[in-house]
Amino acid sequence: MSDLIPPGLVTLDASLGTTTHDVITHLANQITAQGRATDAAELAEHALAREAKTATGVPGGIAIPHCRSAAVTAPTLAMARLADPVDFGAKDGPADLIFFIAAPEGADKDHLKLLSKLARALVKKSFTAALREAKSPREVVDLVAEVISDTPAAPAAARAAAESAAAEPAVTKRAKVVAVTACPTGIAHTYMAADALAQAAAELGIDFAVETQGSSGSTPLDAALINDADAVIFAVDVDVRDRGRFAGKPVIQVPVKRGVDEPAKLLTDAVAASTDPHARRVPATSAEDPAQGPDATKESFGGGLKRALLTGVSYMIPFVAGGGLLIALGFLLGGYAITDVADTYLGENTLWNLPEAGLLAYLGAAAFKIGSLSMGFLVPALAGYIAYAYADRPGIAPGFTAGAVAGFMGAGFIGGIVGGVIAGLACRWINSWSVPRWLRGLMPVVIVPLLGSIIASGLMFLVLGGPIARLTEALNDWLSGMSGVAAAGLGLILGLMMAVDLGGPVNKVAYSFAVAGLGAGSLVENPAPLMIMAAVMAAGMVPPLAMALATVIAPKLFSGAERENGKAAWLLGAAFISEGAIPFAAADPLRVIPASMVGAGVTGSLVMVFNVVSQAPHGGIFVFFAMNNTWPLFLLATVIGTVISALLVIILKKFVRKSPAVQAQPAAAESAGVAA
């Protein structure tokens, strides 16, 4: 395999600079000097652009910058062992072993084969130890030839690696990794992360299977796949369902967005964890693992609270969505007066004994009542699944009960959150008790639910319920009394939050705030929560719609791939899937995100000023009937914001120069990932 990495492309114990730009530029110059590329600057630019998307540093002091470029004339490896390590974005520190993979444009099979074989070899301690001990470029070439071609290395290389190889035999079987992806709404990031991980696994030569715990349901991983897996990746913002299936497996847990942004790195970390006896493992129960946060042995209280809240909201959304749409359908069929007669119609009449108002009124009463009952589960479901996130299944009953108590006392969603947190923490604490063997079977089904309910519901009744109810009443009064500048200001803030990270944590906070308030909203007595929901939904529609419009108005400012994404963004935006703008924000965050924020903020303000309402938490323009007569104003506000954002992004792309890709650093890559 000397045709891939000749000795002239091996640099040992040299200082090539202090940044990724310095190192990659030096290696690109070397490749060009060897006659394997026609333009060193173009090759370096492509490699650094790839580096800006996802840092290529991996644990163990290793980095694998790579790219496909028209400047490359033959598949090539360049290797450098640095005297002064350089930060390539790995969490364990800078890298001293650098492998630069350069492939010709269109040479996908060569590129992927090189990347997968080399990446798998670099997780073997015997291989990296031999590279660090190699005395000459020829020795390095022989070592690399062995792992790429699966043929025995030259005797000199074998001797250099003998000691390490004796301690750790080379592993030839393919690594096996399984994953679970989940986000609070389960609509976009869940599936984007799954696809990104699957694609990266194919590139790296890893056997991979993924379970998407999304809004459309999930097909659980086969037990045999889990048993055979070397490691598990949890790319989730909410709690993993049936986590106990993975008990004992090495685990990498991260926010779902990292599954989209850094799939190859997560897979490499998972493979490394599979051979690390000290790697974090999935516990048999959540009580054994108070640290369920990403990449930590102990989760902070704030991190655990965020995860629990997002879990509660994700399970609450179906109750709100179904209930809100059914109530709106009831009004559509039976008119607004249906609220006063629904109980009478359903109690005294049937399909064979219709009321005087007729069939539509009867069906409207049924839809309204079913929707109202569904909405009645909002606070108990929120509390129940917050507790579930802390204590797994034993926490569900105490959480639901605490939520029901909060509803009974008028404490609303704030009471549900407090009750759910107390129930979850109490159940997790009780579940951690050391009890006799004969009592263990009763703990999850009797002892934990009983004592957890007493603690959480007792505190709600005796201590917390009253003050929280008064706080909720004051909050509702304040929201109901908002008008003019105050309402516009709140809409502006919510709109900015919806567009700042497009499905990220800030976006989820705004959305969760709106959804949680729906239970207290009503068209006549308290429309403010319904207005907030409409503002959040309209603002979230603006970024993808604006990008779609911009690709139509000024197609030359966008790449071919972006123009194709723009076509899909029309539907995604209309359906209130903000993530439709992510490809644009990832490619150009400094111009796309500010433009999106301005338009979304304007839309949020206009919706509040126009008194637009929405009883549905999702669906965009397709749930217009849940907006009563205000949907034309909803559409107007959305169009205004879309036009503003589209024009702004066009102006910024024309007149504000983008920073050259060759100056991107791993830190910039990470900030771009957050913005996306």
XYZ file of C-alpha atoms in Angstrom:
676
model
C 0.000 0.000 0.000
C 2.982 2.312 -0.499
C 1.008 3.807 -3.388
C -1.377 5.284 -0.805
C 1.169 6.549 1.707
C 4.725 6.762 0.385
C 7.509 7.499 2.878
C 7.666 11.033 1.511
C 4.246 11.733 3.052
C 5.273 10.674 6.568
C 6.529 13.382 8.925
C 7.922 12.300 12.298
C 8.426 14.422 15.416
C 8.083 17.780 13.686
C 6.333 20.965 14.744
C 3.876 21.944 12.004
C 2.259 24.910 13.748
C -0.249 25.598 16.488
C -3.619 25.332 14.697
C -5.509 22.886 12.518
C -5.080 25.386 9.682
C -1.286 25.187 10.000
C -1.155 21.387 10.118
C -3.628 20.743 7.299
C -2.011 23.379 5.075
C 1.419 21.792 5.597
C 0.134 18.311 4.769
C -1.725 19.618 1.704
C 1.521 21.192 0.479
C 3.312 17.871 1.002
C 0.677 15.979 -0.985
C 0.922 18.486 -3.832
C 4.719 18.348 -3.801
C 4.503 14.565 -4.222
C 2.438 15.060 -7.385
C -0.781 13.721 -5.845
C -2.703 17.010 -5.994
C -2.727 19.921 -8.405
C -3.562 22.772 -6.023
C -2.477 22.762 -2.377
C -4.623 25.768 -1.447
C -7.775 24.190 -2.882
C -7.072 20.886 -1.125
C -6.475 22.646 2.196
C -9.649 24.700 1.779
C -11.755 21.585 1.191
C -10.223 19.779 4.167
C -10.731 22.747 6.467
C -14.306 23.210 5.266
C -14.923 19.581 6.217
C -13.198 20.212 9.559
C -15.504 23.172 10.201
C -18.563 20.944 9.932
C -17.344 18.371 12.470
C -14.021 18.338 14.288
C -12.031 15.214 13.380
C -10.139 14.734 16.621
C -10.838 11.424 18.352
C -9.859 10.134 21.807
C -6.286 8.986 22.189
C -4.439 11.978 20.747
C -5.503 11.223 17.161
C -6.992 13.314 14.356
C -8.241 12.196 10.934
C -8.826 15.271 8.744
C -10.228 14.184 5.392
C -11.931 15.433 2.256
C -12.778 14.757 -1.363
C -11.387 17.349 -3.752
C -11.063 17.852 -7.482
C -7.484 18.933 -6.779
C -6.533 15.381 -5.723
C -5.298 13.102 -8.510
C -4.943 9.832 -6.550
C -6.258 8.521 -3.202
C -3.638 9.549 -0.664
C -2.722 9.292 3.010
C -0.366 11.753 4.688
C 0.734 11.169 8.271
C 2.375 13.451 10.808
C 3.610 12.657 14.311
C 3.736 16.066 15.949
C 6.338 17.227 18.409
C 3.851 19.873 19.566
C 0.294 18.424 19.650
C -2.509 20.513 18.123
C -6.147 20.706 19.200
C -8.425 19.004 16.645
C -11.513 19.106 18.863
C -11.218 15.841 20.816
C -12.454 16.027 24.392
C -9.351 14.387 25.868
C -6.986 17.025 24.520
C -4.791 17.842 21.501
C -3.653 15.298 18.920
C -0.113 14.222 18.112
C -0.948 11.572 15.463
C -2.476 13.155 12.354
C -3.705 11.190 9.342
C -4.843 13.306 6.401
C -7.013 11.346 3.946
C -7.308 12.990 0.526
C -9.478 11.401 -2.166
C -10.322 12.561 -5.686
C -13.766 14.072 -6.241
C -16.192 11.241 -6.946
C -13.891 8.520 -5.595
C -16.380 7.645 -2.866
C -15.488 3.981 -2.526
C -11.772 4.673 -2.173
C -12.410 7.461 0.330
C -14.828 5.473 2.494
C -12.677 2.344 2.437
C -9.619 4.273 3.585
C -11.528 6.159 6.257
C -13.290 3.101 7.674
C -10.231 0.839 7.833
C -7.954 3.511 9.233
C -10.519 4.739 11.787
C -11.103 1.196 13.054
C -7.372 0.601 13.339
C -6.830 3.806 15.291
C -8.955 2.565 18.198
C -6.487 -0.301 18.708
C -3.913 0.598 21.333
C -1.382 -1.757 19.745
C -1.530 0.136 16.449
C -1.273 3.642 17.914
C 1.513 2.532 20.263
C 3.460 1.162 17.307
C 2.972 4.419 15.392
C 4.345 6.422 18.306
C 7.371 4.106 18.587
C 8.178 3.926 14.867
C 11.722 5.024 14.097
C 11.382 5.783 10.385
C 8.813 6.737 7.737
C 9.191 3.275 6.173
C 8.142 1.673 9.463
C 4.992 3.818 9.515
C 4.211 2.903 5.899
C 4.478 -0.805 6.746
C 2.231 -0.440 9.795
C -0.420 1.415 7.820
C -0.170 -1.106 4.986
C -1.009 -3.889 7.416
C -4.255 -2.351 8.661
C -5.406 -1.094 5.261
C -4.597 -4.156 3.183
C -5.144 -6.810 5.913
C -1.726 -8.283 5.018
C 1.123 -8.928 7.464
C 3.370 -5.985 8.139
C 7.051 -5.931 7.309
C 9.330 -7.529 9.914
C 10.612 -4.191 11.203
C 7.118 -2.932 11.845
C 6.118 -6.202 13.433
C 9.014 -5.955 15.844
C 8.096 -2.362 16.702
C 4.551 -3.403 17.594
C 5.381 -6.778 19.138
C 5.275 -5.716 22.760
C 1.942 -3.903 22.481
C 0.426 -6.572 20.267
C 1.298 -9.229 22.803
C -0.557 -7.326 25.489
C -3.567 -6.555 23.272
C -4.231 -8.904 20.307
C -5.500 -7.223 17.150
C -9.259 -7.295 16.770
C -10.466 -8.274 13.300
C -14.217 -8.511 13.854
C -16.401 -5.568 12.907
C -17.479 -3.379 15.796
C -21.200 -3.553 16.607
C -23.003 -0.484 17.937
C -26.686 0.147 18.610
C -28.277 3.530 19.244
C -31.439 5.228 20.430
C -32.396 8.703 19.204
C -35.153 10.851 20.697
C -36.108 14.520 21.021
C -39.010 16.204 22.840
C -41.274 16.528 19.806
C -39.991 13.441 18.029
C -40.466 14.945 14.578
C -37.160 16.063 13.079
C -34.005 15.706 15.182
C -34.910 12.140 16.187
C -34.773 10.944 12.591
C -32.022 13.276 11.420
C -29.704 11.918 14.115
C -30.609 8.328 13.243
C -29.849 8.877 9.560
C -26.580 10.685 10.289
C -25.379 7.906 12.593
C -26.356 5.192 10.126
C -24.513 6.939 7.310
C -21.398 7.486 9.426
C -21.448 3.851 10.580
C -21.474 2.698 6.965
C -18.481 4.925 6.257
C -16.583 3.620 9.289
C -17.333 -0.050 8.651
C -19.340 -0.479 11.863
C -22.330 -2.807 12.169
C -25.080 -0.487 13.336
C -28.762 -0.497 14.248
C -30.858 2.372 15.604
C -34.177 2.733 17.398
C -35.966 6.039 16.786
C -38.239 6.890 19.691
C -40.172 9.506 17.735
C -43.684 10.811 17.445
C -44.615 8.235 14.806
C -43.827 5.429 17.230
C -40.791 3.198 17.277
C -39.834 -0.349 16.457
C -37.774 -1.626 19.399
C -34.356 -3.032 18.637
C -34.238 -6.809 18.485
C -32.961 -8.293 21.738
C -30.312 -10.245 19.826
C -28.903 -7.019 18.344
C -28.666 -5.472 21.798
C -27.016 -8.566 23.278
C -24.414 -8.670 20.496
C -23.665 -4.932 20.596
C -20.248 -3.804 21.792
C -21.566 -0.398 22.881
C -24.657 1.816 22.926
C -25.204 5.432 21.869
C -28.077 7.385 23.420
C -28.513 10.579 21.352
C -31.476 11.895 23.310
C -32.937 15.011 24.910
C -35.521 12.972 26.808
C -35.400 9.778 28.811
C -34.824 6.511 26.957
C -37.792 4.157 27.039
C -37.046 0.743 28.549
C -33.455 1.668 29.282
C -33.032 -1.582 31.215
C -32.776 -3.519 27.932
C -29.274 -2.107 27.521
C -28.117 -2.807 31.098
C -24.391 -3.457 31.344
C -23.475 -2.098 27.909
C -20.832 0.640 27.544
C -22.753 3.809 26.735
C -22.149 7.205 25.161
C -25.021 9.588 25.999
C -25.271 13.003 24.371
C -27.946 15.511 23.323
C -29.699 14.470 20.127
C -28.217 17.424 18.242
C -24.734 15.954 18.546
C -26.033 12.892 16.770
C -26.761 15.158 13.810
C -23.564 17.201 14.035
C -20.931 14.642 15.100
C -22.065 11.118 14.173
C -18.631 9.785 13.250
C -17.107 11.045 16.489
C -19.856 9.470 18.584
C -19.366 6.130 16.856
C -15.616 6.311 17.344
C -16.118 7.138 21.026
C -18.527 4.207 21.358
C -16.050 1.773 19.816
C -13.339 3.073 22.147
C -15.669 2.679 25.144
C -16.301 -0.955 24.215
C -12.682 -1.794 25.055
C -12.406 0.473 28.098
C -13.065 -1.347 31.387
C -13.707 2.003 33.076
C -16.250 3.231 30.525
C -19.662 4.291 31.784
C -22.259 1.523 31.456
C -26.039 1.455 31.306
C -27.410 0.647 34.779
C -30.101 -1.932 35.430
C -32.394 0.768 36.884
C -32.442 4.549 36.755
C -32.034 4.645 40.515
C -28.568 3.179 40.078
C -27.660 5.952 37.696
C -28.271 9.442 38.981
C -26.020 10.616 36.201
C -27.904 10.265 32.991
C -26.596 13.416 31.420
C -24.267 13.534 28.474
C -20.684 12.511 28.945
C -20.720 12.808 32.699
C -20.390 10.555 35.668
C -22.676 12.837 37.652
C -25.501 14.842 36.226
C -26.046 18.311 37.624
C -29.421 19.122 39.130
C -30.048 21.613 36.337
C -29.167 19.082 33.655
C -31.440 16.487 35.214
C -34.271 18.997 35.547
C -33.982 20.002 31.893
C -34.042 16.374 30.755
C -37.024 15.596 32.991
C -38.991 18.635 31.796
C -38.381 17.783 28.149
C -39.420 14.193 28.814
C -42.635 15.368 30.470
C -43.419 17.778 27.646
C -42.759 15.141 24.972
C -45.304 12.771 26.536
C -47.763 15.594 27.211
C -47.850 16.867 23.618
C -50.119 14.072 22.251
C -52.757 14.866 24.894
C -52.606 18.554 24.009
C -52.518 17.998 20.257
C -55.392 15.547 20.172
C -57.452 17.429 22.736
C -56.940 20.851 21.187
C -57.841 19.689 17.700
C -60.935 17.867 18.945
C -62.132 20.959 20.820
C -61.603 23.034 17.675
C -63.495 20.421 15.658
C -66.315 20.592 18.199
C -66.592 24.354 17.708
C -66.492 23.891 13.940
C -69.386 21.405 14.019
C -71.511 22.760 16.844
C -70.576 26.410 17.226
C -69.171 28.133 20.312
C -72.404 27.532 22.247
C -71.531 23.836 22.317
C -69.614 24.411 25.561
C -72.885 25.047 27.410
C -74.899 22.119 26.034
C -72.326 19.367 25.413
C -73.000 17.553 28.695
C -76.768 17.719 28.150
C -76.576 16.409 24.581
C -74.278 13.537 25.495
C -76.201 12.630 28.652
C -79.724 12.719 27.251
C -79.303 11.977 23.536
C -77.786 9.327 21.247
C -77.272 8.841 17.522
C -80.752 7.305 17.455
C -82.252 10.082 19.559
C -80.631 13.251 18.269
C -81.149 16.663 19.926
C -83.222 19.286 18.172
C -80.045 20.967 16.928
C -79.335 17.916 14.775
C -76.496 15.520 13.971
C -73.724 18.083 13.575
C -74.439 19.583 16.984
C -74.380 16.118 18.577
C -71.091 15.203 16.877
C -69.694 18.595 17.853
C -70.648 17.949 21.475
C -68.911 14.559 21.366
C -65.749 16.026 19.829
C -65.693 18.894 22.327
C -66.157 16.579 25.311
C -63.512 14.088 24.197
C -61.099 16.960 23.611
C -61.856 18.490 27.010
C -61.262 15.166 28.755
C -57.999 14.742 26.849
C -56.872 18.216 27.910
C -57.707 17.263 31.479
C -54.769 14.843 31.387
C -52.334 17.611 30.488
C -51.001 18.407 33.963
C -51.103 14.796 35.294
C -49.269 13.545 32.180
C -46.673 16.304 32.489
C -46.057 15.463 36.145
C -46.191 11.702 35.608
C -43.549 11.637 32.924
C -41.319 14.141 34.682
C -41.299 11.646 37.546
C -40.708 8.832 35.043
C -37.594 10.614 33.769
C -36.169 10.602 37.289
C -37.310 7.214 38.598
C -38.402 5.144 35.584
C -41.704 3.248 35.772
C -42.108 3.331 39.574
C -42.338 7.134 39.347
C -45.280 7.266 36.915
C -48.141 6.671 39.376
C -46.878 9.097 42.064
C -46.219 11.697 39.366
C -49.685 11.366 37.825
C -51.240 11.576 41.270
C -49.250 14.694 42.189
C -50.294 16.250 38.871
C -53.947 15.464 39.577
C -53.616 17.094 42.990
C -52.043 20.161 41.360
C -55.004 20.378 38.990
C -57.487 19.959 41.837
C -55.872 22.805 43.781
C -55.651 25.123 40.770
C -51.856 25.041 40.709
C -51.792 24.452 36.946
C -48.746 23.413 34.995
C -46.363 25.015 37.509
C -47.819 22.758 40.184
C -47.533 19.810 37.807
C -43.849 20.498 37.258
C -43.148 20.861 40.978
C -45.197 17.780 41.860
C -43.546 15.701 39.146
C -40.045 16.678 40.240
C -40.811 15.900 43.889
C -42.404 12.562 42.970
C -39.499 11.565 40.736
C -36.794 12.482 43.228
C -38.685 10.828 46.079
C -39.190 7.608 44.123
C -35.571 7.509 43.020
C -34.464 7.965 46.618
C -36.816 5.249 47.900
C -35.721 2.897 45.131
C -32.109 3.289 46.250
C -32.806 1.855 49.705
C -31.148 -1.415 50.645
C -34.001 -3.783 51.491
C -34.216 -7.513 52.241
C -34.391 -9.836 49.252
C -37.986 -10.844 50.054
C -39.077 -7.192 49.830
C -37.356 -6.340 46.545
C -40.180 -7.666 44.396
C -42.666 -5.349 46.113
C -40.539 -2.221 45.800
C -41.397 -1.132 42.211
C -45.082 -2.120 42.293
C -46.158 -1.281 45.857
C -43.612 0.356 48.158
C -42.157 2.983 45.798
C -45.513 4.123 44.295
C -47.174 4.201 47.728
C -44.503 6.174 49.556
C -43.778 8.372 46.532
C -47.460 9.318 46.251
C -47.681 10.080 49.961
C -44.609 12.328 49.850
C -45.354 14.211 46.614
C -49.124 14.565 46.916
C -48.896 15.207 50.646
C -46.506 18.095 50.103
C -48.746 19.477 47.355
C -51.833 19.360 49.584
C -50.292 20.508 52.843
C -47.529 22.923 51.848
C -47.019 23.815 48.196
C -50.378 23.672 46.429
C -51.874 26.863 47.837
C -48.916 29.190 47.149
C -48.425 27.739 43.660
C -52.151 28.168 42.915
C -51.929 31.852 43.866
C -48.819 32.258 41.700
C -50.604 30.571 38.779
C -53.622 32.829 39.203
C -51.411 35.926 39.231
C -49.582 34.730 36.112
C -52.864 34.099 34.288
C -54.158 37.537 35.302
C -50.973 39.156 33.993
C -51.143 37.285 30.691
C -54.849 38.031 30.288
C -54.274 41.734 30.913
C -51.506 42.078 28.346
C -52.122 44.304 25.364
C -50.277 46.634 23.053
C -46.563 46.975 23.742
C -46.462 44.279 26.436
C -48.080 41.683 24.182
C -45.875 42.654 21.246
C -42.782 42.444 23.442
C -43.633 38.954 24.639
C -44.294 37.865 21.058
C -40.952 39.338 19.977
C -39.053 37.446 22.683
C -40.782 34.152 21.888
C -40.165 34.642 18.164
C -36.460 35.283 18.688
C -36.191 32.196 20.895
C -37.869 30.026 18.265
C -35.352 31.039 15.583
C -32.099 31.329 17.492
C -31.214 27.623 17.423
C -33.894 25.963 15.245
C -35.027 23.055 17.367
C -32.256 23.405 19.948
C -32.630 23.989 23.696
C -33.695 27.669 23.504
C -36.290 26.824 20.869
C -37.564 23.963 23.044
C -37.891 26.241 26.093
C -40.150 28.642 24.173
C -42.195 25.805 22.709
C -42.543 24.015 26.052
C -43.684 27.253 27.717
C -46.414 27.659 25.107
C -47.585 24.040 25.223
C -47.654 23.923 29.017
C -49.975 26.928 29.120
C -52.566 25.496 26.739
C -54.373 23.669 29.513
C -55.259 26.967 31.185
C -56.393 28.658 27.974
C -59.934 29.245 26.787
C -61.334 31.290 23.930
C -63.538 33.479 26.112
C -62.176 33.608 29.651
C -58.421 33.284 29.120
C -57.244 33.507 25.483
C -53.675 34.632 26.324
C -52.167 31.087 26.425
C -53.775 30.355 23.060
C -52.254 33.550 21.655
C -48.827 32.530 22.944
C -49.189 29.147 21.258
C -50.098 30.827 17.970
C -47.137 33.214 18.244
C -44.692 30.378 18.883
C -46.048 28.277 16.020
C -46.060 31.124 13.492
C -42.543 32.247 14.468
C -41.245 28.688 14.167
C -42.603 28.477 10.628
C -40.703 31.548 9.428
C -37.075 30.256 9.131
C -37.726 27.330 6.743
C -40.285 29.290 4.718
C -37.891 32.238 4.446
C -35.039 30.042 3.225
C -37.356 28.420 0.686
C -38.467 31.841 -0.571
C -34.885 33.122 -0.731
C -33.811 30.202 -2.937
C -36.589 31.158 -5.364
C -35.863 34.908 -5.389
C -32.052 34.622 -5.615
C -31.138 31.053 -6.611
C -27.583 32.011 -7.620
C -26.742 32.770 -3.984
C -27.372 29.152 -2.989
C -25.728 25.870 -3.921
C -27.561 23.169 -5.832
C -28.066 21.178 -2.644
C -29.478 24.236 -0.874
C -31.907 24.873 -3.713
C -33.127 21.283 -3.387
C -33.457 21.734 0.384
C -35.434 24.894 -0.326
C -38.068 22.887 -2.169
C -38.564 20.629 0.846
C -38.517 23.610 3.217
C -41.827 24.879 1.806
C -43.686 21.886 3.204
C -41.618 21.663 6.390
C -42.189 25.319 7.189
C -45.901 25.172 6.431
C -46.171 22.226 8.840
C -44.243 24.087 11.612
C -41.058 22.012 11.417
C -38.392 24.631 12.113
C -35.621 22.127 11.470
C -36.237 22.577 7.739
C -33.890 25.571 7.962
C -31.054 23.635 9.603
C -29.149 22.803 6.365
C -29.006 26.523 5.548
C -27.996 27.536 9.081
C -25.337 24.837 9.275
C -23.731 26.027 6.039
C -23.924 29.755 6.819
C -24.955 30.403 10.445
C -23.692 33.981 10.725
C -26.028 35.196 7.995
C -28.949 32.773 8.093
C -29.669 32.789 11.838
C -29.772 36.593 12.397
C -32.020 36.996 9.354
C -34.308 34.227 10.602
C -34.492 35.768 14.075
C -35.589 39.161 12.773
C -38.450 37.747 10.723
C -39.543 35.325 13.438
C -39.522 38.094 16.043
C -41.694 40.314 13.848
C -44.127 37.457 13.255
C -44.364 36.654 16.970
C -45.151 40.293 17.772
C -47.774 40.589 15.048
C -49.561 37.417 16.129
C -49.879 38.764 19.675
C -51.029 42.194 18.482
C -53.570 40.614 16.109
C -54.940 38.462 18.984
C -54.517 35.294 16.926
C -55.232 32.082 18.861
C -54.384 28.419 18.343
C -55.791 25.492 20.275
C -53.400 23.081 18.537
C -49.717 22.877 19.558
C -48.450 21.699 16.177
C -49.346 21.416 12.522
C -48.770 24.913 11.175
C -51.213 26.126 8.559
C -52.731 22.644 8.291
C -54.537 23.128 11.628
C -56.147 26.399 10.554
C -59.520 25.233 11.884
C -58.009 25.232 15.406
C -57.471 28.998 15.071
C -61.142 29.841 14.731
C -61.660 32.998 12.637
C -58.112 34.294 13.267
C -56.281 32.080 10.770
C -56.136 34.764 8.009
C -54.259 37.052 10.418
C -52.032 34.107 11.403
C -51.211 33.624 7.734
C -50.612 37.353 7.217
C -48.185 37.576 10.159
C -46.314 34.502 8.931
C -46.011 35.847 5.387
C -44.708 39.222 6.622
C -42.018 37.587 8.753
C -41.093 35.192 5.954
C -40.600 38.003 3.444
C -38.511 40.030 5.918
C -36.208 37.095 6.698
C -35.870 36.087 3.047
C -34.902 39.612 1.955
C -32.477 39.967 4.859
C -30.668 36.714 4.120
C -30.376 37.700 0.447
C -28.946 41.111 1.387
C -26.497 39.567 3.849
C -25.343 36.969 1.327
C -24.804 39.651 -1.308
C -23.102 42.325 0.753
C -21.655 40.660 3.874
C -18.684 38.514 3.033
C -18.562 35.052 4.560
C -15.431 34.167 6.533
C -13.183 31.888 4.455
C -13.536 28.232 5.297
C -9.799 27.856 5.613
C -9.884 29.945 8.775
C -12.440 27.783 10.539
C -11.332 26.208 13.764
C -12.889 23.419 15.801
C -14.333 25.940 18.206
C -16.078 27.642 15.324
C -17.337 24.294 14.153
C -18.867 23.637 17.511
C -20.564 27.026 17.631
C -21.971 26.424 14.165
C -23.328 23.118 15.363
C -25.107 24.801 18.251
C -26.566 27.409 15.955
C -27.837 24.716 13.641
